[in-house]
Each structure stands twice: as structure tokens, then as C-alpha cells.
Amino acid sequence: MPVVAMTVNGKAVSADVESRTLLVQFLRENLRLTGTHVGCDTSQCGACVVMVNDQSIKSCTALAVSLQGAHVTTIEGLAKDGKLHPMQEAFRQNHGLQCGFCTPGMIMSAIDIVNRNGSRLEEKTVREELEGNICRCTGYHNIVKAIVAGGAAMGA
Ligand code: FES
Ligand code: FES
């Protein structure tokens, strides 16, 4: 089996994996980073979004072996020194979750939205950008509010 080596949440990791192993399986099953969720098998729900080399991707769409040497950040890598990332804090403050299943992917996508669009986000932009993330609980309203607030906090 090929060895895959990459940096995940700032730590060098490596493992023997089958060539067909998806990044999401590598994270959840090899590294036990189960904050990245699997909500579909059709690349639609966005529950599996992580950052690879500072860009968001759906980790169910990438083979682990294609990411040799990559820098990956998962939801577990966002908090620093026991303090939530500003986007995590904004979701908490704005009640941007109910069951929480979609939340890790939402937060990773939200950070990518801010990185690409700047910290002063309009609700319309956020709604358009969230087309790849499905939430079955909230009706999205508080998620959008959280992302606008999180963007402002990231820019402050
Ligand atoms: Fe990746 Fe649904 S599990 S998009
Ligand atoms: Fe339950 Fe989004 S909070 S799926």
C-alpha cells in the first residue's frame, strides 16, 4: 500500500493507505479526526469540507494519495490556546447550529468565503457562496448571520 504523508493541523502525519482512500477517510479513520463529517456520497452536502493549502475542498472528492505533502486544516485545528476561532465563536453567539452535523463543513466553508471575499460580507454573497453546503435543521438564517459576524470578527 502507498504511504501518504502530509501536514494536518500543523502536525506531520503519515500512514499506509489503499490508493482508493479518500481524504475524508484518511482523516476520520487513520487520524481519528472525526470532526469532519460524511453526510452524503454524492459530493453535495459539504459536511466534509476542510482546507487544503488554504483553499476549501470537499474531502470526499479527493484521494489521500493525491495530496502528498499538502497542508490540511480540519475543524479540530481552528481553536488556538483553548480559544475558539472567531468564526466558531460567531456560530456559537448567533445560534448558527442545531444538531451540529453540518457545522464543521459550514465553518470551514465560511472561513474560505471570508478569505476570498473579504471580511465585510453581505448576506446575499454568503447565501450564494453556501450553495455547496446543506443544512437540514436551521433554515440557514442564523448560519448566514453567523458568517457575516464571523467575517467581521476575522477582519477586526
Ligand atoms: Fe462530502 Fe457530502 S460528504 S459533500
Ligand atoms: Fe443540523 Fe445543520 S445544524 S444539519
mmCIF file of C-alpha atoms and ligand atoms in Angstrom:
data_model
loop_
_atom_site.group_PDB
_atom_site.id
_atom_site.type_symbol
_atom_site.label_atom_id
_atom_site.label_comp_id
_atom_site.label_asym_id
_atom_site.label_seq_id
_atom_site.Cartn_x
_atom_site.Cartn_y
_atom_site.Cartn_z
ATOM 1 C CA MET A 1 0.000 0.000 0.000
ATOM 2 C CA PRO A 2 1.301 3.510 -0.724
ATOM 3 C CA VAL A 3 2.453 5.723 2.123
ATOM 4 C CA VAL A 4 0.794 9.106 2.258
ATOM 5 C CA ALA A 5 2.456 11.928 4.185
ATOM 6 C CA MET A 6 1.048 15.382 4.806
ATOM 7 C CA THR A 7 0.722 18.026 7.495
ATOM 8 C CA VAL A 8 -2.613 18.051 9.298
ATOM 9 C CA ASN A 9 -3.396 20.817 11.774
ATOM 10 C CA GLY A 10 0.301 21.658 11.946
ATOM 11 C CA LYS A 11 1.462 18.088 12.647
ATOM 12 C CA ALA A 12 3.369 15.864 10.234
ATOM 13 C CA VAL A 13 1.389 12.645 9.694
ATOM 14 C CA SER A 14 1.848 9.589 7.517
ATOM 15 C CA ALA A 15 0.166 6.243 7.016
ATOM 16 C CA ASP A 16 -0.098 3.290 4.665
ATOM 17 C CA VAL A 17 -3.341 3.660 2.769
ATOM 18 C CA GLU A 18 -5.064 1.993 -0.132
ATOM 19 C CA SER A 19 -4.865 4.024 -3.327
ATOM 20 C CA ARG A 20 -8.643 4.458 -3.240
ATOM 21 C CA THR A 21 -8.673 6.015 0.265
ATOM 22 C CA LEU A 22 -10.431 9.362 0.257
ATOM 23 C CA LEU A 23 -9.064 12.281 2.228
ATOM 24 C CA VAL A 24 -12.120 12.184 4.486
ATOM 25 C CA GLN A 25 -11.479 8.509 5.276
ATOM 26 C CA PHE A 26 -7.805 9.222 5.964
ATOM 27 C CA LEU A 27 -8.768 11.996 8.386
ATOM 28 C CA ARG A 28 -11.519 10.094 10.168
ATOM 29 C CA GLU A 29 -10.246 6.527 10.121
ATOM 30 C CA ASN A 30 -6.452 6.820 10.120
ATOM 31 C CA LEU A 31 -6.073 10.016 12.142
ATOM 32 C CA ARG A 32 -9.310 9.726 14.188
ATOM 33 C CA LEU A 33 -10.193 13.341 13.388
ATOM 34 C CA THR A 34 -13.918 12.717 13.357
ATOM 35 C CA GLY A 35 -14.981 16.367 13.336
ATOM 36 C CA THR A 36 -15.003 16.174 9.543
ATOM 37 C CA HIS A 37 -18.331 14.540 8.704
ATOM 38 C CA VAL A 38 -19.730 12.479 5.841
ATOM 39 C CA GLY A 39 -23.293 13.459 5.023
ATOM 40 C CA CYS A 40 -23.713 12.074 1.511
ATOM 41 C CA ASP A 41 -21.924 10.001 -1.047
ATOM 42 C CA THR A 42 -22.599 12.355 -3.915
ATOM 43 C CA SER A 43 -20.298 15.351 -3.208
ATOM 44 C CA GLN A 44 -23.288 17.543 -2.438
ATOM 45 C CA CYS A 45 -23.670 18.175 1.287
ATOM 46 C CA GLY A 46 -20.412 19.916 2.248
ATOM 47 C CA ALA A 47 -20.242 18.282 5.695
ATOM 48 C CA CYS A 48 -16.733 17.097 4.773
ATOM 49 C CA VAL A 49 -15.184 20.468 3.850
ATOM 50 C CA VAL A 50 -11.600 21.022 5.025
ATOM 51 C CA MET A 51 -8.854 23.406 3.986
ATOM 52 C CA VAL A 52 -6.076 22.084 1.765
ATOM 53 C CA ASN A 53 -3.237 24.537 1.202
ATOM 54 C CA ASP A 54 -5.576 27.331 2.384
ATOM 55 C CA GLN A 55 -8.425 26.508 -0.004
ATOM 56 C CA SER A 56 -11.618 24.716 0.948
ATOM 57 C CA ILE A 57 -12.320 21.368 -0.649
ATOM 58 C CA LYS A 58 -14.848 18.609 -0.130
ATOM 59 C CA SER A 59 -12.640 15.939 1.383
ATOM 60 C CA CYS A 60 -14.901 13.186 -0.005
ATOM 61 C CA THR A 61 -13.818 14.180 -3.502
ATOM 62 C CA ALA A 62 -10.031 13.888 -3.118
ATOM 63 C CA LEU A 63 -7.821 10.822 -2.882
ATOM 64 C CA ALA A 64 -5.433 10.952 0.057
ATOM 65 C CA VAL A 65 -2.525 9.826 -2.152
ATOM 66 C CA SER A 66 -3.064 12.826 -4.425
ATOM 67 C CA LEU A 67 -2.287 15.139 -1.515
ATOM 68 C CA GLN A 68 1.279 14.134 -0.698
ATOM 69 C CA GLY A 69 2.935 16.996 1.168
ATOM 70 C CA ALA A 70 -0.249 19.054 1.445
ATOM 71 C CA HIS A 71 -1.131 21.251 4.418
ATOM 72 C CA VAL A 72 -4.582 20.315 5.665
ATOM 73 C CA THR A 73 -6.655 22.084 8.306
ATOM 74 C CA THR A 74 -9.720 20.470 9.825
ATOM 75 C CA ILE A 75 -12.237 21.820 12.315
ATOM 76 C CA GLU A 76 -10.046 20.392 15.106
ATOM 77 C CA GLY A 77 -7.216 22.695 14.033
ATOM 78 C CA LEU A 78 -9.029 26.021 14.309
ATOM 79 C CA ALA A 79 -9.050 26.775 18.032
ATOM 80 C CA LYS A 80 -5.794 28.161 19.390
ATOM 81 C CA ASP A 81 -4.651 28.049 23.020
ATOM 82 C CA GLY A 82 -8.113 26.946 24.127
ATOM 83 C CA LYS A 83 -9.789 29.864 22.352
ATOM 84 C CA LEU A 84 -12.306 29.307 19.574
ATOM 85 C CA HIS A 85 -11.558 30.693 16.116
ATOM 86 C CA PRO A 86 -13.611 33.885 15.537
ATOM 87 C CA MET A 87 -15.828 32.027 13.057
ATOM 88 C CA GLN A 88 -16.505 29.243 15.579
ATOM 89 C CA GLU A 89 -17.301 31.861 18.201
ATOM 90 C CA ALA A 90 -19.671 33.631 15.790
ATOM 91 C CA PHE A 91 -21.589 30.391 15.181
ATOM 92 C CA ARG A 92 -21.886 29.938 18.949
ATOM 93 C CA GLN A 93 -23.019 33.509 19.576
ATOM 94 C CA ASN A 94 -25.509 33.601 16.697
ATOM 95 C CA HIS A 95 -27.009 30.142 17.271
ATOM 96 C CA GLY A 96 -25.767 29.062 13.835
ATOM 97 C CA LEU A 97 -26.388 25.390 14.512
ATOM 98 C CA GLN A 98 -28.949 22.959 15.813
ATOM 99 C CA CYS A 99 -27.849 19.308 15.533
ATOM 100 C CA GLY A 100 -24.367 20.441 14.502
ATOM 101 C CA PHE A 101 -23.845 17.813 11.828
ATOM 102 C CA CYS A 102 -23.262 20.324 9.027
ATOM 103 C CA THR A 103 -21.381 22.770 11.252
ATOM 104 C CA PRO A 104 -17.727 21.719 10.752
ATOM 105 C CA GLY A 105 -18.135 21.949 6.982
ATOM 106 C CA MET A 106 -20.092 25.189 7.281
ATOM 107 C CA ILE A 107 -17.356 26.784 9.375
ATOM 108 C CA MET A 108 -14.545 25.666 7.067
ATOM 109 C CA SER A 109 -16.502 26.961 4.059
ATOM 110 C CA ALA A 110 -17.265 30.188 5.924
ATOM 111 C CA ILE A 111 -13.567 30.859 6.526
ATOM 112 C CA ASP A 112 -12.891 30.257 2.846
ATOM 113 C CA ILE A 113 -15.717 32.673 1.933
ATOM 114 C CA VAL A 114 -14.067 35.365 4.055
ATOM 115 C CA ASN A 115 -10.628 34.601 2.620
ATOM 116 C CA ARG A 116 -11.942 35.043 -0.926
ATOM 117 C CA ASN A 117 -14.484 37.842 -0.444
ATOM 118 C CA GLY A 118 -13.060 39.893 2.407
ATOM 119 C CA SER A 119 -14.318 40.353 5.926
ATOM 120 C CA ARG A 120 -17.223 42.718 5.172
ATOM 121 C CA LEU A 121 -19.703 40.247 3.778
ATOM 122 C CA GLU A 122 -23.212 40.870 2.535
ATOM 123 C CA GLU A 123 -25.877 38.288 3.343
ATOM 124 C CA LYS A 124 -26.579 37.833 -0.359
ATOM 125 C CA THR A 125 -22.949 36.876 -1.018
ATOM 126 C CA VAL A 126 -22.975 34.401 1.856
ATOM 127 C CA ARG A 127 -26.207 32.779 0.650
ATOM 128 C CA GLU A 128 -24.809 32.372 -2.865
ATOM 129 C CA GLU A 129 -21.497 31.028 -1.608
ATOM 130 C CA LEU A 130 -23.198 28.427 0.606
ATOM 131 C CA GLU A 131 -24.745 26.572 -2.309
ATOM 132 C CA GLY A 132 -22.388 23.635 -1.685
ATOM 133 C CA ASN A 133 -23.289 23.246 1.995
ATOM 134 C CA ILE A 134 -26.559 21.670 3.053
ATOM 135 C CA CYS A 135 -28.136 22.143 6.476
ATOM 136 C CA ARG A 136 -31.173 20.047 7.272
ATOM 137 C CA CYS A 137 -32.088 21.830 10.510
ATOM 138 C CA THR A 138 -31.688 25.559 10.706
ATOM 139 C CA GLY A 139 -33.249 27.133 7.642
ATOM 140 C CA TYR A 140 -29.866 28.865 7.174
ATOM 141 C CA HIS A 141 -30.891 32.251 8.603
ATOM 142 C CA ASN A 142 -28.675 32.098 11.688
ATOM 143 C CA ILE A 143 -25.864 30.453 9.744
ATOM 144 C CA VAL A 144 -25.795 33.441 7.389
ATOM 145 C CA LYS A 145 -25.879 35.849 10.341
ATOM 146 C CA ALA A 146 -23.036 33.926 11.981
ATOM 147 C CA ILE A 147 -20.874 34.037 8.874
ATOM 148 C CA VAL A 148 -21.384 37.786 8.430
ATOM 149 C CA ALA A 149 -20.467 38.306 12.099
ATOM 150 C CA GLY A 150 -17.560 35.860 11.897
ATOM 151 C CA GLY A 151 -16.191 37.661 8.863
ATOM 152 C CA ALA A 152 -16.309 40.976 10.713
ATOM 153 C CA ALA A 153 -14.539 39.410 13.698
ATOM 154 C CA MET A 154 -11.858 37.889 11.468
ATOM 155 C CA GLY A 155 -11.243 41.314 9.945
ATOM 156 C CA ALA A 156 -11.090 43.143 13.284
HETATM 157 FE FE1 FES B 1 -18.571 15.299 1.052
HETATM 158 FE FE2 FES B 1 -21.238 15.188 1.348
HETATM 159 S S1 FES B 1 -19.725 14.014 2.371
HETATM 160 S S2 FES B 1 -20.065 16.515 0.092
HETATM 161 FE FE1 FES B 2 -28.307 20.108 11.742
HETATM 162 FE FE2 FES B 2 -27.175 21.838 10.041
HETATM 163 S S1 FES B 2 -27.487 22.077 12.187
HETATM 164 S S2 FES B 2 -27.746 19.792 9.662
#
